[in-house]
XYZ file of C-alpha atoms in Angstrom:
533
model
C -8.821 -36.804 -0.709
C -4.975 -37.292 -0.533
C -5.173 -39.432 2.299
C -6.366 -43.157 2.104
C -7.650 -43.764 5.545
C -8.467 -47.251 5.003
C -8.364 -48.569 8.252
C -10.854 -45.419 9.596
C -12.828 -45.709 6.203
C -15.789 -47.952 8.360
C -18.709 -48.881 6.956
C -21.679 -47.349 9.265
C -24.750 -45.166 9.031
C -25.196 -45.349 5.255
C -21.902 -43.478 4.472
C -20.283 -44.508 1.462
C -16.008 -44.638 2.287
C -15.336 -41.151 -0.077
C -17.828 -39.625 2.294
C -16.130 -41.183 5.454
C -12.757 -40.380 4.533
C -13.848 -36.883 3.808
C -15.348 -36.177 7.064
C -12.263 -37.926 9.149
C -9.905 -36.065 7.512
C -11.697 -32.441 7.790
C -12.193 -33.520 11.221
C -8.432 -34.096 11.960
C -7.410 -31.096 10.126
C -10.277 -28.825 12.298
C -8.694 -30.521 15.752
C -5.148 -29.095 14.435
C -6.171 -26.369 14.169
C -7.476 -25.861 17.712
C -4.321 -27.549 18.578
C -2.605 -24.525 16.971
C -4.485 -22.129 18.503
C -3.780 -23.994 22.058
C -0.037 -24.114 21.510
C 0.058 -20.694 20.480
C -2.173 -19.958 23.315
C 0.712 -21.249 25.857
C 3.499 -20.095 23.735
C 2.171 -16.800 23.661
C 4.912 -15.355 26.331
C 7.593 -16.680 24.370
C 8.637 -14.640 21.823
C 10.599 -16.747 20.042
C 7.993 -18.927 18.965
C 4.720 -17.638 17.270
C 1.335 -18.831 15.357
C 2.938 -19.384 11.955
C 5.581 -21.328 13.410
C 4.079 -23.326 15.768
C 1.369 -24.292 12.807
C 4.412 -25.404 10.551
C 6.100 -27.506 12.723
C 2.550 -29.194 14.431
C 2.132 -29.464 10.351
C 5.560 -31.456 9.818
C 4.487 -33.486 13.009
C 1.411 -34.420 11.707
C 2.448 -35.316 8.185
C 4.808 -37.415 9.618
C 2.571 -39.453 11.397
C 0.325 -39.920 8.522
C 3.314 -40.906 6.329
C 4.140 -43.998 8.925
C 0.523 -44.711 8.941
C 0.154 -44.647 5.498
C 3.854 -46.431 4.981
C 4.815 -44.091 2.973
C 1.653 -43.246 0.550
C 1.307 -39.806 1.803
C 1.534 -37.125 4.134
C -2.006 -34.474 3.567
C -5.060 -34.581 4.278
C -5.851 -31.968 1.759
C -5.231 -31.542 -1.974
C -3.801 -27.919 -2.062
C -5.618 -25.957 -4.189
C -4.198 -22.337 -5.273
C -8.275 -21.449 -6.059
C -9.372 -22.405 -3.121
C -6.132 -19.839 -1.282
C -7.014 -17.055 -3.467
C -10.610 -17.259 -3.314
C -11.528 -18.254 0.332
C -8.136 -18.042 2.481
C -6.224 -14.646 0.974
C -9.082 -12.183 0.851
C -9.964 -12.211 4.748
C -6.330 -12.400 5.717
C -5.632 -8.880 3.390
C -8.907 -7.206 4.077
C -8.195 -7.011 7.504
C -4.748 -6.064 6.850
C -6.268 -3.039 5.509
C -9.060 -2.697 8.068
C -6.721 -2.730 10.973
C -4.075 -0.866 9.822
C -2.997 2.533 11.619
C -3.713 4.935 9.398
C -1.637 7.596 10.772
C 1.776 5.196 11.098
C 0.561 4.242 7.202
C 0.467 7.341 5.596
C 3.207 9.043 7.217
C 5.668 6.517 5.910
C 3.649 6.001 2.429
C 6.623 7.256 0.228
C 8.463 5.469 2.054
C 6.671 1.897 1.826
C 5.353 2.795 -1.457
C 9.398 2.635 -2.432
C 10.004 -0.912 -0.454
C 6.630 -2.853 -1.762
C 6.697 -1.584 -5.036
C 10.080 -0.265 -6.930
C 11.993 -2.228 -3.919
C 10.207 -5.353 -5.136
C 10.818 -4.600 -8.455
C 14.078 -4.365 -8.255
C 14.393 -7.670 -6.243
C 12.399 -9.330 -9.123
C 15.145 -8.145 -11.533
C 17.918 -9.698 -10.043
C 16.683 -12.996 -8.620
C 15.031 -13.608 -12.062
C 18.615 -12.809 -13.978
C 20.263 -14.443 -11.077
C 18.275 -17.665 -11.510
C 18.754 -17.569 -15.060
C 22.615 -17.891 -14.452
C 22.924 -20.164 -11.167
C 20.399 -22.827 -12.319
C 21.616 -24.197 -15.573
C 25.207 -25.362 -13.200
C 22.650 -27.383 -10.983
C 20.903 -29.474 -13.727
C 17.278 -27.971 -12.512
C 15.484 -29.019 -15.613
C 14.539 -27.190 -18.966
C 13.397 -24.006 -17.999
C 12.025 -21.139 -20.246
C 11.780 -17.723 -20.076
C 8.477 -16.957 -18.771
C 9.449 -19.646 -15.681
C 12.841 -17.484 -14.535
C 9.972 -14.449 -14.601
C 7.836 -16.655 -13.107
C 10.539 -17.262 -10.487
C 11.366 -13.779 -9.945
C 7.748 -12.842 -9.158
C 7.059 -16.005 -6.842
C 10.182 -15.501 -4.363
C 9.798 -11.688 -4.422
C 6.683 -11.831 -2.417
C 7.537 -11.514 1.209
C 5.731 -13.213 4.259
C 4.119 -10.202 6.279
C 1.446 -12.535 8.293
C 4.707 -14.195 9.654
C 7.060 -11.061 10.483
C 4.255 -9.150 11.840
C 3.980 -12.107 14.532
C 7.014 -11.325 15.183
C 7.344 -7.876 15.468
C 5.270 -5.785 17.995
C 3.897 -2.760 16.940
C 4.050 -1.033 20.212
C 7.922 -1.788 20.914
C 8.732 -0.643 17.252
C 6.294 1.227 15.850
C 7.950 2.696 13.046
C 9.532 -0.755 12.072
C 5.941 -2.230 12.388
C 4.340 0.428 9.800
C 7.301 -0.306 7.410
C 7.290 -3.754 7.288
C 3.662 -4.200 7.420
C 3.235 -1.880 4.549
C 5.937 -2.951 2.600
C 4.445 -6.504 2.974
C 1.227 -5.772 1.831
C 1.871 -3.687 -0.897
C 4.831 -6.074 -1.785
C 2.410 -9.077 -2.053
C 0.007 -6.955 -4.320
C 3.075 -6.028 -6.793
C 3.958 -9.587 -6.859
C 0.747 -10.917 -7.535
C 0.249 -8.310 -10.487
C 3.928 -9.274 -11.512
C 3.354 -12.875 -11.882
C -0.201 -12.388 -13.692
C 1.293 -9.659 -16.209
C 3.830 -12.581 -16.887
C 1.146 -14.702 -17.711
C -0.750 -12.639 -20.073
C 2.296 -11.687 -22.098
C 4.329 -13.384 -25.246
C 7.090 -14.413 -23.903
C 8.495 -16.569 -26.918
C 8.380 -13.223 -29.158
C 10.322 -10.924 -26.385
C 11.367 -7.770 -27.332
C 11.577 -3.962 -26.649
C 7.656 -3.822 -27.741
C 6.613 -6.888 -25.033
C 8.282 -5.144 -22.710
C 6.693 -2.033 -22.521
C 3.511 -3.973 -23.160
C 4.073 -5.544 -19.537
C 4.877 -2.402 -18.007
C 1.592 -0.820 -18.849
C 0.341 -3.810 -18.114
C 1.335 -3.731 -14.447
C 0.891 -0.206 -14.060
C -2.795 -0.559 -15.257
C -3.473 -3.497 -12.830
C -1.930 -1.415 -10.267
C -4.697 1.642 -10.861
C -7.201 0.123 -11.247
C -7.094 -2.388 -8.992
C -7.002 0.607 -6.586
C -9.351 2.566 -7.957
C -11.917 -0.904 -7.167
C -11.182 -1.107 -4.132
C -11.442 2.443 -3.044
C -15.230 2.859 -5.124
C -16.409 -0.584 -3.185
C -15.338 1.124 -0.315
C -17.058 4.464 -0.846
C -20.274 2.153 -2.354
C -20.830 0.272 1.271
C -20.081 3.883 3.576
C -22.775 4.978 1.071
C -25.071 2.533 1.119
C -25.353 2.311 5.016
C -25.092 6.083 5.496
C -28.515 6.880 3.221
C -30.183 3.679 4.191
C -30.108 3.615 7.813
C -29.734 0.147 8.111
C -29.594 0.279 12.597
C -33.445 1.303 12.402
C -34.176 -2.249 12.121
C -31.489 -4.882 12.345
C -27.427 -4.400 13.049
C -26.983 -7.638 11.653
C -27.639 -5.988 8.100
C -24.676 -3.534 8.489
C -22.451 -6.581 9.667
C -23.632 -8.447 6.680
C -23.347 -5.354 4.178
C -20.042 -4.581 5.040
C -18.489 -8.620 4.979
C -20.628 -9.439 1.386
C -19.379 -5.499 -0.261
C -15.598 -6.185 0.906
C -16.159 -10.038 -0.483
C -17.563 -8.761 -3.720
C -15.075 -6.244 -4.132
C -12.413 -8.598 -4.177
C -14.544 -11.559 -6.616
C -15.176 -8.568 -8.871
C -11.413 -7.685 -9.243
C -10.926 -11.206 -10.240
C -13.478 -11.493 -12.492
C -11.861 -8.441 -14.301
C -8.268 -10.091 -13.904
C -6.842 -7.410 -11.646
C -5.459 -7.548 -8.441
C -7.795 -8.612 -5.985
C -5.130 -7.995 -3.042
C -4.398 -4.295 -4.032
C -8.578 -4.151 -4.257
C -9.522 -5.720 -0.762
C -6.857 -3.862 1.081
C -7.588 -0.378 0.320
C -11.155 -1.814 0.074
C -10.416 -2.295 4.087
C -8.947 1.040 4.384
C -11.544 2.954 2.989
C -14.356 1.419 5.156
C -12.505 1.349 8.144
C -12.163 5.525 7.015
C -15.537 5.821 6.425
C -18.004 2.864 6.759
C -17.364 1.905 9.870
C -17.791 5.160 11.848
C -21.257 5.123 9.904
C -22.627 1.668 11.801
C -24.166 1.204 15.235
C -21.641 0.522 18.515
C -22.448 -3.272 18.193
C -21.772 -3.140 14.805
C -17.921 -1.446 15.660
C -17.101 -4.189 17.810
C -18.289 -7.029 15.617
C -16.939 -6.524 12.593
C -13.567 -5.810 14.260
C -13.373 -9.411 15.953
C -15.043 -10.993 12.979
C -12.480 -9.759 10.314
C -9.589 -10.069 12.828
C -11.003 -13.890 13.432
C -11.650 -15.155 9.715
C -7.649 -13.376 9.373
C -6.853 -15.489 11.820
C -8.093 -18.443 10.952
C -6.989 -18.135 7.473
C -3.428 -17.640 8.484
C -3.212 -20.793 10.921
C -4.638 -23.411 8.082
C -2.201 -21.900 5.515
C 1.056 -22.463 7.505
C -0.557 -25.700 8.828
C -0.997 -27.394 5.345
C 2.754 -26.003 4.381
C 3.991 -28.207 6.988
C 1.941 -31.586 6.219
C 3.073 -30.802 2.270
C 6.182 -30.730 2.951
C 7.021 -34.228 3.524
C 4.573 -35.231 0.405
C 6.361 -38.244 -0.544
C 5.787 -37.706 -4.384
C 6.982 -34.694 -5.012
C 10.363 -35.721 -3.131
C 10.884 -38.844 -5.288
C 9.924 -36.760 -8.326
C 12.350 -34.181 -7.820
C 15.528 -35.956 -6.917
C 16.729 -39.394 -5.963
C 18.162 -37.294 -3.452
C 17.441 -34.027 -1.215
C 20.436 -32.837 -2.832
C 19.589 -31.259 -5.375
C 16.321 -29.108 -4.149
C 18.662 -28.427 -0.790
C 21.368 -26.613 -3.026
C 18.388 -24.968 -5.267
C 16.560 -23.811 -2.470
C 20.438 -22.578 -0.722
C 20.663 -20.084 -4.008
C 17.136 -18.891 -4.050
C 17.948 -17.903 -0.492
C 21.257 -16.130 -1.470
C 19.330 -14.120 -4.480
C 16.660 -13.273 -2.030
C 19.255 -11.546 0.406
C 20.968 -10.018 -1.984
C 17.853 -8.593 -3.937
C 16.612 -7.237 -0.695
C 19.749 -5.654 0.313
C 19.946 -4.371 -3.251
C 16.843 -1.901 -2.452
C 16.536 -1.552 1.604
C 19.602 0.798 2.327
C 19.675 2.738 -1.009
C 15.841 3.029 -0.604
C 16.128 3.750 2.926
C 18.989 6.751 2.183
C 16.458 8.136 -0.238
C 13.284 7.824 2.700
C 15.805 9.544 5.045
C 16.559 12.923 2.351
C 12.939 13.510 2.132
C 12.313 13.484 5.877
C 12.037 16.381 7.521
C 14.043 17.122 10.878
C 11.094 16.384 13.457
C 10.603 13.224 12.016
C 12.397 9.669 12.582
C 14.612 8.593 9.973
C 15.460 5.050 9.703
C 18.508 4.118 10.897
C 21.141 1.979 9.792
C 20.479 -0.567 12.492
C 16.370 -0.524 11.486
C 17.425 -1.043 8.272
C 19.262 -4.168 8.805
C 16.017 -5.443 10.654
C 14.200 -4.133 7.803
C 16.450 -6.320 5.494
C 16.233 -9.434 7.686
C 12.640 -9.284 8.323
C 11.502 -9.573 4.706
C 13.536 -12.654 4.141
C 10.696 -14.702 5.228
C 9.014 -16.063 2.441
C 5.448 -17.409 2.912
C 1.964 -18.260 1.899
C 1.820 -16.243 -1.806
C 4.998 -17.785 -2.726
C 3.564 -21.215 -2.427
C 0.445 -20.139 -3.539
C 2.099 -19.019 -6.664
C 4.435 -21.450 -6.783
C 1.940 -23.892 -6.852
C -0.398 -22.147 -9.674
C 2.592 -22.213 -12.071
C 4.610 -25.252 -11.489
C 1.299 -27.696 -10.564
C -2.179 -28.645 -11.937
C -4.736 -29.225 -9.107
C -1.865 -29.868 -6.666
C -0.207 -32.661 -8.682
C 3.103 -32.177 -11.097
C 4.494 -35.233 -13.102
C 6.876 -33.275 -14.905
C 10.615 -33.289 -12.979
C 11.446 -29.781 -13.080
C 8.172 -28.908 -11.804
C 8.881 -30.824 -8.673
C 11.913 -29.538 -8.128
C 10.515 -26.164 -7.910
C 7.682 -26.705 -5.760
C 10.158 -28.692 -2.928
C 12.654 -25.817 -2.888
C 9.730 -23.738 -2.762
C 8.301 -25.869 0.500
C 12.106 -25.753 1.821
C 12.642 -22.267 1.098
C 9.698 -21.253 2.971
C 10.443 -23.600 5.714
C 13.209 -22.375 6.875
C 13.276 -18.750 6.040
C 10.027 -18.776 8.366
C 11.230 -20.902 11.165
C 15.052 -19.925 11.218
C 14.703 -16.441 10.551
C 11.457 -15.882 11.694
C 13.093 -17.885 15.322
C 15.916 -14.623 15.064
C 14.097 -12.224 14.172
C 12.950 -10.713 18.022
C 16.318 -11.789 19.987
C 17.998 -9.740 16.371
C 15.697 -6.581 17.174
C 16.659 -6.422 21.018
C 20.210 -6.929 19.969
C 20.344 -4.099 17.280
C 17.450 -2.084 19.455
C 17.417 -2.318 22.836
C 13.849 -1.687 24.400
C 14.567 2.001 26.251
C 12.522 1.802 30.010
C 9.126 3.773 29.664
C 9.127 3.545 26.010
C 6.753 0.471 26.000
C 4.479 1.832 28.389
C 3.991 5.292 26.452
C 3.217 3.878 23.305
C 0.900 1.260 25.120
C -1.276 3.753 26.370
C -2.670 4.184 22.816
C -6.125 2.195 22.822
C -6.029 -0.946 20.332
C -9.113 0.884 18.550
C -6.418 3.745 17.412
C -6.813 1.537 13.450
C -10.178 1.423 13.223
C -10.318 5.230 15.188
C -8.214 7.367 13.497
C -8.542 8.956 10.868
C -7.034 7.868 6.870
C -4.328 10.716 7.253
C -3.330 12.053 10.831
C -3.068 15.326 12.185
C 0.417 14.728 13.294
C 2.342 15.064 9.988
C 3.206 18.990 10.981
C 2.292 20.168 7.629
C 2.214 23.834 8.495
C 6.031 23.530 10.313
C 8.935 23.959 8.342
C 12.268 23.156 9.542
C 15.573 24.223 7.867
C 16.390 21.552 5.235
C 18.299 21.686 1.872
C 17.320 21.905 -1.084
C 16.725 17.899 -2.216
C 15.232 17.752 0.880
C 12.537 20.735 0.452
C 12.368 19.142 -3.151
C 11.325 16.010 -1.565
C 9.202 17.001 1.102
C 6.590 19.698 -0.183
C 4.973 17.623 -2.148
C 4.307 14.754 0.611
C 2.778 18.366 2.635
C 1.059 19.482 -0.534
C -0.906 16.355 -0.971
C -2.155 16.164 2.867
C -2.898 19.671 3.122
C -5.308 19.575 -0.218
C -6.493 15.878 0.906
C -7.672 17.103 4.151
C -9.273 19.767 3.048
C -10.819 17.861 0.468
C -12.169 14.659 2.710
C -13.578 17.336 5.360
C -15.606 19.207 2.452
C -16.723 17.043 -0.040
C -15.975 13.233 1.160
C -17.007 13.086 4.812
C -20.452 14.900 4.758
C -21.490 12.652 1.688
C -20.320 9.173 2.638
C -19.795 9.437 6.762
C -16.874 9.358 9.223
C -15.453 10.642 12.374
C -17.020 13.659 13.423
C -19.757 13.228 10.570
C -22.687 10.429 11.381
C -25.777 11.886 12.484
C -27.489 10.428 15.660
C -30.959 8.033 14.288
C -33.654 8.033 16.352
C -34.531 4.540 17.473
C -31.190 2.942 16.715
C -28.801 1.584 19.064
C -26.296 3.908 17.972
C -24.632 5.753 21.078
C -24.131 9.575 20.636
C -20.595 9.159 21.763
C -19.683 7.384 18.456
C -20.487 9.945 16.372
C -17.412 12.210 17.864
C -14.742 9.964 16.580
């Protein structure tokens, strides 16, 4: 462990002192994190202050303790471990992303978030990764090569959207909500991809050849990744449909559906895709089709079971970022000074504004042409929110940060530790500053309007796992005068739904299940009125 916790490291009940120290530090870290849950508990009313934050700053309190304690030694209780994050804490924590998400809100504004979390991020890669390569040479970072400034580019391009969607409430803003939770998802995904194309590509022979070998690359990690997901999917609505699993035990569908979404996601990393792209449309697709195919019980539990490993997975992430933080090492490693990673971390920060502006409100002009008349288009004042509420930077950028710049948590190369503390500081205070602003920025740029809240309220908090992948509120049949660019733009968003619907109500539907599509089993708990939605 990280921790020497000599004076707790007693003696007693046969325990050798590794054991000992083991079990008193998971037990500390287990009681912070029902003291986060606590705090958040009573800070829920306040606005200003949410989960993630709360989690840091309890983190920075408690690393601070153990750093007296330890006079200096260390701060964790925990060796950070980027396997242990992509394997255990990242796949519950995007699965339910996808489970929960409202499909209608989703796919409505899919060109539109497919634009922010993918070419948006893209862009934003470009120009903090040529930005980096001409601010950091006039701060004396360190000998850095080519594949790190990529490197760079891909790790600070990945937004935070546990963090902003704390923030944000999806029944005060619901358009914002869909953007920014779809951009983040989808923006994490194209990240990930980004940084692991990076790795799997010469970078000391660069030229017009390696190049387009990393954009098919990334475009076939993309696909496929997809295509996973959606097949697991379609596998486990299968697979509970035909086998009729409520005859005899509801615990089996449970089980099904948590091990399939799992395996999903180990499978796409066993084949070196992307398992975030794979788990979240993974979630989509059984929350389209699976889970309308399971008993009543089953509904409820799954719901609360992904929403609470999410949860959970969320709360310990943010909690160790604030404990590593003040890890003593890395500090001394970096810089005899804060200086140094202060000033680094200050020009990450200015790329990452001005590679996000770079793509919101040209982006967002293009969204608004293909629009149509009866639908919102985003505004110049959403778009600022838009802007400011991807600046936070999170768990996938330490995550990442931490896979290229560290080996099992520990650097003794200089430059590495810079990196990693402007990385800590970066995400420090983009989630705790601007993540503080962000609600008291939305009231000032949109003022809640009395009787909004309470009609978009009424909407039960089933409506993601309810309704269906592509809503019946997209007005395909209506036409409204437009121009031409727009028309251009439009017909083929309309094209697409109209021959999707079709196509899931014929073909997809009767074979693996859905709303409107389960047939009533004798003997099984399954109520009759489930089988309408």
């Amino acid at each position: 462990m990280a921790l020497d916790l000599g004076a707790l490291a007693l003696k007693y009940t046969g325990l050798a002192v590794s054991d000992h120290d083991s079990i008193v530090a998971i037990n500390i870290f287990i009681a912070l994190l029902c003291g986060c849950i606590v705090f958040g508990h009573l800070l829920e009313g306040n606005r200003w202050v949410n989960e993630s934050t709360t989690a840091l700053v309890l983190g920075l309190i408690t690393g601070g303790v153990i750093l007296i304690c330890t006079k200096g030694v260390n701060s964790r209780i925990l060796i950070f471990s980027e396997d242990i994050f992509f394997i255990y804490l990242l796949p519950p924590i995007i699965f339910n992303a996808g489970f929960q998400v409202k499909k209608k809100q989703f796919f409505r504004n899919f060109a539109t978030i497919i634009l922010f979390g993918a070419a948006g991020t893209l862009i934003s890669f470009v120009i903090i990764t040529f930005g980096a390569m001409g601010l950091f040479s006039k701060l004396d970072v360190g000998p850095l090569e080519l594949g790190d400034y990529l490197a760079i580019g891909a790790i600070f391009s990945a937004t935070d959207s546990v963090c902003t969607l704390q923030v944000l409430n999806q029944d005060e803003a619901p358009l914002l909500y869909s953007l920014v939770f779809g951009e983040g998802v989808v923006n994490d995904a194209t990240s990930v991809v980004l940084f692991n194309a990076i790795q799997n590509i010469d970078i000391n022979h660069f030229d017009v050849f390696v190049l387009l070998q990393f954009i098919g690359k990334f475009l076939y990690l993309f696909f496929t990744s997809t295509v996973l997901g959606v097949a697991a999917g379609l596998l486990s609505a299968y697979i509970i449909k035909k086998l009729c699993f409520a005859r005899h035990s509801t615990d089996r569908e449970v089980a099904i559906m948590i091990l399939m979404a799992y395996l999903s996601y180990m499978l796409s990393m066993l084949l070196d895709l992307s398992g975030i792209l794979t788990v979240f449309f993974c979630g989509i697709v059984m929350s389209h089709y699976t889970w309308h195919n399971v008993t009543e019980s089953s509904r409820v539990t799954t719901k609360h079971t992904f929403a609470t490993l999410s949860f959970i997975a969320e709360i310990f992430l943010f909690l160790y970022v604030g404990m590593d933080a003040l890890d003593i090492d890395k500090w001394k490693l970096a810089s005899s000074s804060p200086k140094k990673p202060i000033a680094l971390s200050a020009v990450i920060l200015g790329l990452v504004m001005v590679g996000r502006a770079a793509f919101v409100f040209p982006l967002s002009f293009l969204s608004n042409l293909s629009k149509k008349e009866s639908h919102p288009k985003i505004s110049f004042n959403q778009q600022v929110i838009i802007w400011w509420a991807g600046l936070m930077r999170g768990a996938v950028s330490i995550a990442l940060a931490y896979n290229k710049f560290t080996t099992s948590g520990h650097t003794a190369v200089r430059v590495n530790a810079v990196m990693i503390t402007s990385t800590i500081i970066v995400v420090l205070f983009s989630t705790m500053v601007f993540g503080l602003l962000t609600k008291p920025l939305i009231n000032l740029l949109i003022p809640p309007r009395p009787g909004t809240a309470a009609d978009i309220s009424s909407q039960s908090f089933l409506d993601p796992l309810t309704a269906s992948l592509l809503g019946s509120d997209f007005d395909v049949g209506q036409l409204t005068p437009q121009t031409n660019l727009q028309y251009l733009l439009t017909m083929p968003t309309r094209s697409v739904h109209r021959v999707w619907r079709k196509f899931d109500d014929k073909f997809m539907r009767p074979m693996f299940g859905g709303r409107g599509f389960v047939p009533f089993v004798p003997g099984s708990p399954t109520e009759q009125s489930g089988a309408g939605y």
